[in-house]
Amino acid sequence: MVAFGKYLQRKQIEEWRGYYINYKLMKKKVKQYAEQIQGGSQHPRHVLKDFSRMLDTQIETTVLFMLEQQGLLAGRLAILRETHDAILEQPDISKIVELRESYRDVGRDLLQLLKFVELNAIGLRKILKKFDKRFGYRFADYYVKTRANHPYSQLQQVFKHVGVGAVVGAISRNLHELQENEGSFYSIYDQPVLPLQDPVVEAIKTAVDKLTHSTNFLNFLAQHALIMQDELVTPSEDAIDERAYHFNSLLLNLGNTFLYMVNTYIIVPTADDYSMSLGAAATVCGVVIGSMAIAQVFSSVYFSAWSNKSYFKPLVFSSIALFIGNLMYALAYDANSIALLLLGRVCCGLGSARAVNRRYISDCVPLRIRMQASAGFVSASALGMACGPALAGLLQIKFKFYKFTFNQSTLPGWVMAVAWLFYLVWLCISFKEPLRDTEDEEKTNPNETTSSNLLLKIVDIESSRVEEGLRKPLLITSGIKPEDEEDCNESEESQEDSHKPANSFRSAYQLLTPSVKVQLLIYFMLKYAMEILLSESSVITSYYFSWSTSSVAIFLACLGLTVLPINILVGSYISNMFEDRQILLTSEIIVFLGILFSFNLFVPYTVPQYVISGLVMFVAAEVLEGVNLSLLSRVMSSRLSKGTYNGGLLSTEAGTLARVVADVTITLGGYLGRGHLLNATLLPSLVICIGSIVATCCTYNSLY
């Protein structure tokens, strides 16, 4: 790919050349500023003021021209409206066809205007990145944040585009009226979703949807899923997605996510009783629960690699492995074998297809609904987390059928085995393997990327930054650092290797910036703390409070049910009121306080202390997870959006390792006795939490 200055010059509309952002001039100014600062002839504050003034002038020129062009389009539509009314009184087929083409011409001119906005957004973003990289100053954060919500800001006019919506509505409504729909008394407003849209209207809507991308609950959930998207998406790739998309297959993918989470947490309330019935200590429940996570560490890798070739076969294997694993878990009671119990859980872990679930949504769901599908992934996980313990609380019955025992310990295994069997049948009947080119999955050709979608992607990023008030300077951080600081942006795009996926954990790790590493540490910490709370709940509550299995199940189900409301609160309100780094650090501190107040020190341990401190810690960890993954989804290198070693796999591995370490900690803590288990397991949580807070504070200004 060519340097952006040449690219911008080539893509400019000749008649509009004087109204584009002068990228070359600003690039030269950045170089001059660097020389002046090095020579001591300019103070950095004067440079910032002068550069800000230059950007304001450039943006003002662009915005005023955009408004002028919108006015011209509105005037053309008003003239066409008069012609339209005359034709409706005296219909003429030839004039109707001519009028429809005139409306399409207005639509095509509007698309040109949108491309004009996109090109200027690219120029703004790149010059801000160049300035930051040259001077090591978070100027982009300051500039966009100070102008995002100011009433007289020209910058926000680019992204609010109220006039664009009015023009789109007029074109869409009039084209619909001119369609052959004799005998219909319905207007466009009576049909919220039109079955067939004019191609021009569809193209405009696609561009507008990109521009209107903003922080909301749905977007927050989608980012929470950490489903990485490639930085450049072409129309042809999106068309392939449309052909590959199959709604029932997506439902089956989400169904796998839901059932796996139910399978993970359904045994938590009864794992200690099951271990003791087989002659082991109650704290062996840590190993029983954690053995599934241990296997998931390895299964995530081969499932991620397998998804390069197929989605159907990994899901079939997953269902079979989980069916067999749950049967082994249920049969361990009658066999009186703790080994069979653990082997069953390991087999269940080997069937963890969460890497496939994420990859399917990333690769096979069209862009227009990918956010909804990603939000569905998170919702299915949260629902499964709540339903697992709740279902265990309902299975409080005991009977024997032939030689098989059905009780609160074995029924979770039997129920999940039947559920996975039904799922497997449904999978074989309804799943449709998406059509795709394997080679395209493994490599991205930058030369095939059209300029239109390059621009759409950048404006998507910019509009998100502006409408969110640029809460996160991390948005402009890059995972790849070119050696040449002067031409770092051009080098970043011109190198073919910058678009190739990572081919090993080592290469994936090398793509992680220091800030991303800190966020993965935070993710490890919160998963560790949550796993300690959940996995040892049955042992702790039975020892201190003599809770029954049903009571433990209700407590865990209530914790699980807080996930979606908390995400709604954060995604819709809190994230719009505070910067992400503020939410991040505050949540870490609250997690720390929740862990601290969970210790059993000088006073008798009470139910309110355990429930309140556990709830505070769990809710704060949920807030922390949402914000943390939301940031990760935007700052990870685009090379981690595809391939086996993608961003989703890295986050899955970090969370799974945390669960493994937590469950091992519970089992080892059991050797100290049940009376010391609580403090023994909370102490490592406290240490890791303090470490993550320190890391966050150290990188708060320099990296965030």
mmCIF file of C-alpha atoms in Angstrom, residues 65-384:
data_model
loop_
_atom_site.group_PDB
_atom_site.id
_atom_site.type_symbol
_atom_site.label_atom_id
_atom_site.label_comp_id
_atom_site.label_asym_id
_atom_site.label_seq_id
_atom_site.Cartn_x
_atom_site.Cartn_y
_atom_site.Cartn_z
ATOM 1 C CA PHE A 65 -18.015 22.620 2.949
ATOM 2 C CA MET A 66 -19.846 19.502 4.094
ATOM 3 C CA LEU A 67 -22.780 21.599 5.321
ATOM 4 C CA GLU A 68 -22.806 23.499 2.030
ATOM 5 C CA GLN A 69 -22.970 20.254 0.064
ATOM 6 C CA GLN A 70 -25.782 18.960 2.270
ATOM 7 C CA GLY A 71 -27.699 22.139 1.472
ATOM 8 C CA LEU A 72 -27.206 21.577 -2.249
ATOM 9 C CA LEU A 73 -28.468 18.002 -1.944
ATOM 10 C CA ALA A 74 -31.495 19.223 0.012
ATOM 11 C CA GLY A 75 -32.218 21.785 -2.721
ATOM 12 C CA ARG A 76 -32.086 19.099 -5.414
ATOM 13 C CA LEU A 77 -34.452 16.928 -3.377
ATOM 14 C CA ALA A 78 -36.898 19.834 -3.024
ATOM 15 C CA ILE A 79 -36.951 20.295 -6.800
ATOM 16 C CA LEU A 80 -37.419 16.547 -7.328
ATOM 17 C CA ARG A 81 -40.282 16.625 -4.819
ATOM 18 C CA GLU A 82 -42.160 19.092 -7.029
ATOM 19 C CA THR A 83 -41.647 16.843 -10.047
ATOM 20 C CA HIS A 84 -42.682 13.852 -7.913
ATOM 21 C CA ASP A 85 -45.995 15.458 -6.936
ATOM 22 C CA ALA A 86 -46.758 16.311 -10.570
ATOM 23 C CA ILE A 87 -46.080 12.733 -11.688
ATOM 24 C CA LEU A 88 -48.345 11.309 -8.988
ATOM 25 C CA GLU A 89 -51.219 13.379 -10.394
ATOM 26 C CA GLN A 90 -50.516 12.247 -13.976
ATOM 27 C CA PRO A 91 -48.559 8.964 -13.840
ATOM 28 C CA ASP A 92 -46.087 8.356 -16.654
ATOM 29 C CA ILE A 93 -43.889 5.255 -16.579
ATOM 30 C CA SER A 94 -40.984 6.845 -18.432
ATOM 31 C CA LYS A 95 -41.004 9.895 -16.154
ATOM 32 C CA ILE A 96 -41.217 7.675 -13.061
ATOM 33 C CA VAL A 97 -38.135 5.731 -14.211
ATOM 34 C CA GLU A 98 -36.318 8.987 -14.908
ATOM 35 C CA LEU A 99 -37.291 10.409 -11.515
ATOM 36 C CA ARG A 100 -36.141 7.299 -9.679
ATOM 37 C CA GLU A 101 -32.782 7.570 -11.410
ATOM 38 C CA SER A 102 -32.576 11.215 -10.364
ATOM 39 C CA TYR A 103 -33.121 10.216 -6.741
ATOM 40 C CA ARG A 104 -30.410 7.585 -7.121
ATOM 41 C CA ASP A 105 -28.062 10.246 -8.479
ATOM 42 C CA VAL A 106 -28.641 12.279 -5.321
ATOM 43 C CA GLY A 107 -27.915 9.145 -3.305
ATOM 44 C CA ARG A 108 -24.660 8.553 -5.180
ATOM 45 C CA ASP A 109 -23.605 12.134 -4.571
ATOM 46 C CA LEU A 110 -24.387 11.643 -0.877
ATOM 47 C CA LEU A 111 -22.110 8.598 -0.872
ATOM 48 C CA GLN A 112 -19.362 10.770 -2.324
ATOM 49 C CA LEU A 113 -19.922 13.224 0.511
ATOM 50 C CA LEU A 114 -19.688 10.432 3.064
ATOM 51 C CA LYS A 115 -16.410 9.309 1.485
ATOM 52 C CA PHE A 116 -15.231 12.885 1.734
ATOM 53 C CA VAL A 117 -15.961 12.813 5.477
ATOM 54 C CA GLU A 118 -14.199 9.479 5.829
ATOM 55 C CA LEU A 119 -11.047 10.612 4.054
ATOM 56 C CA ASN A 120 -10.793 13.638 6.299
ATOM 57 C CA ALA A 121 -11.360 11.470 9.378
ATOM 58 C CA ILE A 122 -8.448 9.274 8.281
ATOM 59 C CA GLY A 123 -6.233 12.291 7.821
ATOM 60 C CA LEU A 124 -7.147 13.621 11.255
ATOM 61 C CA ARG A 125 -6.540 10.292 12.946
ATOM 62 C CA LYS A 126 -3.209 9.727 11.232
ATOM 63 C CA ILE A 127 -1.789 13.148 11.869
ATOM 64 C CA LEU A 128 -2.781 12.872 15.535
ATOM 65 C CA LYS A 129 -1.050 9.501 15.757
ATOM 66 C CA LYS A 130 2.022 10.891 14.010
ATOM 67 C CA PHE A 131 2.175 13.822 16.411
ATOM 68 C CA ASP A 132 1.864 11.547 19.462
ATOM 69 C CA LYS A 133 4.486 9.111 18.221
ATOM 70 C CA ARG A 134 6.891 11.925 17.360
ATOM 71 C CA PHE A 135 6.629 13.808 20.633
ATOM 72 C CA GLY A 136 5.496 11.084 23.046
ATOM 73 C CA TYR A 137 2.537 13.207 24.132
ATOM 74 C CA ARG A 138 -1.115 12.145 24.369
ATOM 75 C CA PHE A 139 -2.211 15.098 22.259
ATOM 76 C CA ALA A 140 -4.919 13.104 20.450
ATOM 77 C CA ASP A 141 -6.583 12.388 23.789
ATOM 78 C CA TYR A 142 -6.531 16.053 24.738
ATOM 79 C CA TYR A 143 -7.624 17.377 21.347
ATOM 80 C CA VAL A 144 -10.578 15.113 20.662
ATOM 81 C CA LYS A 145 -11.758 15.046 24.270
ATOM 82 C CA THR A 146 -11.817 18.861 24.599
ATOM 83 C CA ARG A 147 -13.777 19.188 21.356
ATOM 84 C CA ALA A 148 -16.060 16.162 21.526
ATOM 85 C CA ASN A 149 -18.818 17.745 23.603
ATOM 86 C CA HIS A 150 -18.116 21.470 23.290
ATOM 87 C CA PRO A 151 -21.223 23.319 21.975
ATOM 88 C CA TYR A 152 -19.193 25.264 19.390
ATOM 89 C CA SER A 153 -16.984 22.401 18.292
ATOM 90 C CA GLN A 154 -16.765 21.857 14.543
ATOM 91 C CA LEU A 155 -15.409 18.358 15.120
ATOM 92 C CA GLN A 156 -18.644 16.907 16.460
ATOM 93 C CA GLN A 157 -20.537 18.134 13.389
ATOM 94 C CA VAL A 158 -18.689 15.554 11.344
ATOM 95 C CA PHE A 159 -20.133 12.720 13.377
ATOM 96 C CA LYS A 160 -23.633 13.895 14.303
ATOM 97 C CA HIS A 161 -24.559 14.248 10.603
ATOM 98 C CA VAL A 162 -28.217 15.131 11.284
ATOM 99 C CA GLY A 163 -28.501 16.530 7.760
ATOM 100 C CA VAL A 164 -27.283 13.242 6.316
ATOM 101 C CA GLY A 165 -30.093 11.361 8.065
ATOM 102 C CA ALA A 166 -32.681 13.750 6.628
ATOM 103 C CA VAL A 167 -31.306 13.316 3.091
ATOM 104 C CA VAL A 168 -31.235 9.514 3.453
ATOM 105 C CA GLY A 169 -34.820 9.513 4.715
ATOM 106 C CA ALA A 170 -36.025 11.646 1.827
ATOM 107 C CA ILE A 171 -34.304 9.466 -0.793
ATOM 108 C CA SER A 172 -35.521 6.222 0.766
ATOM 109 C CA ARG A 173 -39.129 7.401 1.174
ATOM 110 C CA ASN A 174 -39.450 8.792 -2.335
ATOM 111 C CA LEU A 175 -37.891 5.773 -4.009
ATOM 112 C CA HIS A 176 -40.295 3.559 -2.074
ATOM 113 C CA GLU A 177 -43.270 5.617 -3.199
ATOM 114 C CA LEU A 178 -42.180 5.274 -6.819
ATOM 115 C CA GLN A 179 -42.088 1.487 -6.633
ATOM 116 C CA GLU A 180 -44.871 -0.530 -8.195
ATOM 117 C CA ASN A 181 -47.163 -1.055 -5.210
ATOM 118 C CA GLU A 182 -50.610 -0.416 -6.597
ATOM 119 C CA GLY A 183 -53.417 -1.240 -4.209
ATOM 120 C CA SER A 184 -51.166 -0.787 -1.146
ATOM 121 C CA PHE A 185 -52.264 1.736 1.446
ATOM 122 C CA TYR A 186 -49.038 1.452 3.455
ATOM 123 C CA SER A 187 -46.243 3.986 3.491
ATOM 124 C CA ILE A 188 -42.585 3.496 4.349
ATOM 125 C CA TYR A 189 -43.374 4.465 7.952
ATOM 126 C CA ASP A 190 -45.854 1.584 8.275
ATOM 127 C CA GLN A 191 -43.116 -0.916 7.367
ATOM 128 C CA PRO A 192 -40.163 -0.523 9.734
ATOM 129 C CA VAL A 193 -38.180 -3.146 7.823
ATOM 130 C CA LEU A 194 -38.581 -3.069 4.052
ATOM 131 C CA PRO A 195 -38.023 -6.475 2.380
ATOM 132 C CA LEU A 196 -36.157 -4.991 -0.600
ATOM 133 C CA GLN A 197 -34.220 -1.743 -0.483
ATOM 134 C CA ASP A 198 -32.761 0.134 -3.420
ATOM 135 C CA PRO A 199 -29.030 -0.705 -3.705
ATOM 136 C CA VAL A 200 -28.100 2.972 -3.402
ATOM 137 C CA VAL A 201 -30.127 3.291 -0.186
ATOM 138 C CA GLU A 202 -28.507 0.123 1.181
ATOM 139 C CA ALA A 203 -25.032 1.478 0.419
ATOM 140 C CA ILE A 204 -25.832 4.770 2.153
ATOM 141 C CA LYS A 205 -27.293 3.012 5.182
ATOM 142 C CA THR A 206 -24.169 0.863 5.493
ATOM 143 C CA ALA A 207 -22.004 3.983 5.528
ATOM 144 C CA VAL A 208 -24.287 5.790 7.983
ATOM 145 C CA ASP A 209 -24.390 2.767 10.303
ATOM 146 C CA LYS A 210 -20.608 2.886 10.452
ATOM 147 C CA LEU A 211 -20.663 6.589 11.246
ATOM 148 C CA THR A 212 -23.255 6.238 13.998
ATOM 149 C CA HIS A 213 -21.312 3.578 15.878
ATOM 150 C CA SER A 214 -21.318 4.673 19.549
ATOM 151 C CA THR A 215 -21.072 3.298 23.095
ATOM 152 C CA ASN A 216 -24.249 1.554 24.187
ATOM 153 C CA PHE A 217 -25.177 -1.597 26.030
ATOM 154 C CA LEU A 218 -25.130 -3.769 22.912
ATOM 155 C CA ASN A 219 -21.734 -2.520 21.829
ATOM 156 C CA PHE A 220 -20.402 -2.910 25.357
ATOM 157 C CA LEU A 221 -21.500 -6.547 25.467
ATOM 158 C CA ALA A 222 -20.000 -7.163 22.040
ATOM 159 C CA GLN A 223 -16.636 -5.835 23.173
ATOM 160 C CA HIS A 224 -17.016 -7.789 26.413
ATOM 161 C CA ALA A 225 -17.006 -10.944 24.282
ATOM 162 C CA LEU A 226 -13.578 -9.907 22.914
ATOM 163 C CA ILE A 227 -14.509 -11.091 19.438
ATOM 164 C CA MET A 228 -11.761 -9.504 17.401
ATOM 165 C CA GLN A 229 -12.490 -7.921 14.047
ATOM 166 C CA ASP A 230 -10.010 -7.434 11.275
ATOM 167 C CA GLU A 231 -8.954 -3.855 10.828
ATOM 168 C CA LEU A 232 -9.830 -3.816 7.144
ATOM 169 C CA VAL A 233 -13.024 -5.386 5.846
ATOM 170 C CA THR A 234 -13.815 -5.339 2.158
ATOM 171 C CA PRO A 235 -17.261 -5.447 0.537
ATOM 172 C CA SER A 236 -16.411 -8.793 -1.014
ATOM 173 C CA GLU A 237 -15.572 -10.238 2.394
ATOM 174 C CA ASP A 238 -18.823 -8.936 3.796
ATOM 175 C CA ALA A 239 -20.673 -10.503 0.854
ATOM 176 C CA ILE A 240 -19.006 -13.821 1.676
ATOM 177 C CA ASP A 241 -20.218 -13.363 5.249
ATOM 178 C CA GLU A 242 -23.769 -12.849 3.976
ATOM 179 C CA ARG A 243 -23.616 -16.097 2.017
ATOM 180 C CA ALA A 244 -22.009 -17.943 4.914
ATOM 181 C CA TYR A 245 -24.478 -16.669 7.494
ATOM 182 C CA HIS A 246 -27.076 -19.161 8.675
ATOM 183 C CA PHE A 247 -29.341 -18.160 11.565
ATOM 184 C CA ASN A 248 -29.908 -21.687 12.927
ATOM 185 C CA SER A 249 -26.168 -22.288 12.896
ATOM 186 C CA LEU A 250 -25.641 -19.121 14.914
ATOM 187 C CA LEU A 251 -28.270 -20.292 17.426
ATOM 188 C CA LEU A 252 -26.494 -23.642 17.707
ATOM 189 C CA ASN A 253 -23.203 -21.834 18.274
ATOM 190 C CA LEU A 254 -24.745 -19.776 21.078
ATOM 191 C CA GLY A 255 -26.450 -22.918 22.410
ATOM 192 C CA ASN A 256 -23.045 -24.557 22.746
ATOM 193 C CA THR A 257 -21.845 -21.517 24.699
ATOM 194 C CA PHE A 258 -24.844 -21.643 27.020
ATOM 195 C CA LEU A 259 -24.689 -25.396 27.696
ATOM 196 C CA TYR A 260 -20.961 -25.308 28.339
ATOM 197 C CA MET A 261 -21.342 -22.611 30.984
ATOM 198 C CA VAL A 262 -24.196 -24.555 32.595
ATOM 199 C CA ASN A 263 -21.957 -27.630 32.520
ATOM 200 C CA THR A 264 -19.141 -25.707 34.201
ATOM 201 C CA TYR A 265 -21.144 -24.381 37.151
ATOM 202 C CA ILE A 266 -23.833 -27.013 37.687
ATOM 203 C CA ILE A 267 -21.499 -29.145 39.811
ATOM 204 C CA VAL A 268 -20.196 -26.322 42.046
ATOM 205 C CA PRO A 269 -22.871 -26.614 44.800
ATOM 206 C CA THR A 270 -22.432 -30.386 45.127
ATOM 207 C CA ALA A 271 -18.769 -30.989 44.258
ATOM 208 C CA ASP A 272 -17.673 -31.164 47.915
ATOM 209 C CA ASP A 273 -20.390 -33.685 48.851
ATOM 210 C CA TYR A 274 -19.558 -35.798 45.797
ATOM 211 C CA SER A 275 -15.842 -35.815 46.732
ATOM 212 C CA MET A 276 -16.574 -36.892 50.311
ATOM 213 C CA SER A 277 -18.950 -39.647 49.145
ATOM 214 C CA LEU A 278 -16.037 -41.117 47.195
ATOM 215 C CA GLY A 279 -13.727 -41.017 50.213
ATOM 216 C CA ALA A 280 -11.844 -37.821 49.412
ATOM 217 C CA ALA A 281 -11.646 -34.570 51.373
ATOM 218 C CA ALA A 282 -14.231 -31.879 50.729
ATOM 219 C CA THR A 283 -11.532 -29.516 49.453
ATOM 220 C CA VAL A 284 -10.777 -31.929 46.616
ATOM 221 C CA CYS A 285 -13.731 -30.156 45.004
ATOM 222 C CA GLY A 286 -11.118 -27.610 43.848
ATOM 223 C CA VAL A 287 -9.438 -30.279 41.735
ATOM 224 C CA VAL A 288 -12.802 -31.643 40.543
ATOM 225 C CA ILE A 289 -13.926 -28.215 39.377
ATOM 226 C CA GLY A 290 -10.485 -27.177 38.136
ATOM 227 C CA SER A 291 -9.757 -30.328 36.125
ATOM 228 C CA MET A 292 -12.202 -29.073 33.503
ATOM 229 C CA ALA A 293 -10.304 -25.777 33.294
ATOM 230 C CA ILE A 294 -6.946 -27.587 33.061
ATOM 231 C CA ALA A 295 -8.137 -29.501 30.008
ATOM 232 C CA GLN A 296 -9.585 -26.301 28.542
ATOM 233 C CA VAL A 297 -6.095 -24.751 28.471
ATOM 234 C CA PHE A 298 -5.103 -27.323 25.841
ATOM 235 C CA SER A 299 -8.453 -27.725 24.106
ATOM 236 C CA SER A 300 -8.676 -23.995 23.355
ATOM 237 C CA VAL A 301 -5.554 -24.245 21.193
ATOM 238 C CA TYR A 302 -6.578 -27.206 19.058
ATOM 239 C CA PHE A 303 -10.153 -25.972 18.744
ATOM 240 C CA SER A 304 -8.853 -22.592 17.584
ATOM 241 C CA ALA A 305 -6.637 -24.310 15.005
ATOM 242 C CA TRP A 306 -9.464 -26.656 13.960
ATOM 243 C CA SER A 307 -11.761 -23.695 13.329
ATOM 244 C CA ASN A 308 -9.421 -22.675 10.483
ATOM 245 C CA LYS A 309 -10.785 -25.660 8.555
ATOM 246 C CA SER A 310 -14.279 -26.296 9.873
ATOM 247 C CA TYR A 311 -16.871 -25.245 12.442
ATOM 248 C CA PHE A 312 -19.243 -28.198 12.272
ATOM 249 C CA LYS A 313 -16.704 -30.917 13.095
ATOM 250 C CA PRO A 314 -15.285 -29.149 16.192
ATOM 251 C CA LEU A 315 -18.813 -28.604 17.519
ATOM 252 C CA VAL A 316 -19.663 -32.277 16.936
ATOM 253 C CA PHE A 317 -16.481 -33.354 18.723
ATOM 254 C CA SER A 318 -17.248 -30.931 21.547
ATOM 255 C CA SER A 319 -20.745 -32.379 21.998
ATOM 256 C CA ILE A 320 -19.492 -35.970 21.989
ATOM 257 C CA ALA A 321 -16.668 -35.205 24.446
ATOM 258 C CA LEU A 322 -19.057 -33.434 26.817
ATOM 259 C CA PHE A 323 -21.631 -36.223 26.525
ATOM 260 C CA ILE A 324 -19.023 -38.862 27.399
ATOM 261 C CA GLY A 325 -17.473 -36.693 30.120
ATOM 262 C CA ASN A 326 -20.798 -36.149 31.873
ATOM 263 C CA LEU A 327 -21.609 -39.881 31.688
ATOM 264 C CA MET A 328 -18.274 -40.657 33.345
ATOM 265 C CA TYR A 329 -18.958 -37.995 35.988
ATOM 266 C CA ALA A 330 -22.363 -39.542 36.763
ATOM 267 C CA LEU A 331 -21.093 -43.149 36.778
ATOM 268 C CA ALA A 332 -18.200 -42.385 39.150
ATOM 269 C CA TYR A 333 -20.589 -42.601 42.135
ATOM 270 C CA ASP A 334 -21.602 -46.220 41.508
ATOM 271 C CA ALA A 335 -18.043 -47.117 40.507
ATOM 272 C CA ASN A 336 -16.805 -45.450 43.721
ATOM 273 C CA SER A 337 -13.924 -43.995 41.738
ATOM 274 C CA ILE A 338 -12.561 -40.499 42.269
ATOM 275 C CA ALA A 339 -10.301 -41.123 39.261
ATOM 276 C CA LEU A 340 -13.325 -41.678 37.002
ATOM 277 C CA LEU A 341 -14.883 -38.499 38.395
ATOM 278 C CA LEU A 342 -11.794 -36.438 37.549
ATOM 279 C CA LEU A 343 -11.413 -38.122 34.170
ATOM 280 C CA GLY A 344 -14.995 -37.208 33.351
ATOM 281 C CA ARG A 345 -14.361 -33.546 34.142
ATOM 282 C CA VAL A 346 -11.150 -33.571 32.093
ATOM 283 C CA CYS A 347 -13.114 -35.032 29.187
ATOM 284 C CA CYS A 348 -15.641 -32.199 29.570
ATOM 285 C CA GLY A 349 -12.810 -29.670 29.476
ATOM 286 C CA LEU A 350 -11.474 -31.227 26.284
ATOM 287 C CA GLY A 351 -14.861 -30.433 24.742
ATOM 288 C CA SER A 352 -14.611 -26.693 25.441
ATOM 289 C CA ALA A 353 -15.388 -25.048 22.095
ATOM 290 C CA ARG A 354 -15.477 -21.422 23.273
ATOM 291 C CA ALA A 355 -12.652 -20.590 20.856
ATOM 292 C CA VAL A 356 -14.829 -21.943 18.038
ATOM 293 C CA ASN A 357 -17.857 -20.031 19.333
ATOM 294 C CA ARG A 358 -15.947 -16.735 19.234
ATOM 295 C CA ARG A 359 -14.343 -17.531 15.880
ATOM 296 C CA TYR A 360 -17.662 -18.429 14.262
ATOM 297 C CA ILE A 361 -19.163 -15.072 15.193
ATOM 298 C CA SER A 362 -16.045 -13.232 14.042
ATOM 299 C CA ASP A 363 -15.816 -14.997 10.664
ATOM 300 C CA CYS A 364 -19.313 -16.108 9.697
ATOM 301 C CA VAL A 365 -21.706 -13.451 10.963
ATOM 302 C CA PRO A 366 -22.235 -10.376 8.743
ATOM 303 C CA LEU A 367 -20.994 -7.043 10.008
ATOM 304 C CA ARG A 368 -24.507 -5.645 10.222
ATOM 305 C CA ILE A 369 -25.449 -8.069 13.049
ATOM 306 C CA ARG A 370 -22.052 -9.047 14.418
ATOM 307 C CA MET A 371 -22.460 -6.754 17.387
ATOM 308 C CA GLN A 372 -25.798 -8.379 18.275
ATOM 309 C CA ALA A 373 -24.277 -11.850 17.897
ATOM 310 C CA SER A 374 -21.327 -10.894 20.107
ATOM 311 C CA ALA A 375 -23.716 -9.539 22.721
ATOM 312 C CA GLY A 376 -25.643 -12.813 22.450
ATOM 313 C CA PHE A 377 -22.425 -14.710 23.185
ATOM 314 C CA VAL A 378 -21.914 -12.789 26.429
ATOM 315 C CA SER A 379 -25.584 -13.079 27.374
ATOM 316 C CA ALA A 380 -25.581 -16.834 26.751
ATOM 317 C CA SER A 381 -22.485 -17.187 28.950
ATOM 318 C CA ALA A 382 -24.040 -15.125 31.733
ATOM 319 C CA LEU A 383 -27.329 -17.019 31.544
ATOM 320 C CA GLY A 384 -25.509 -20.354 31.658
#
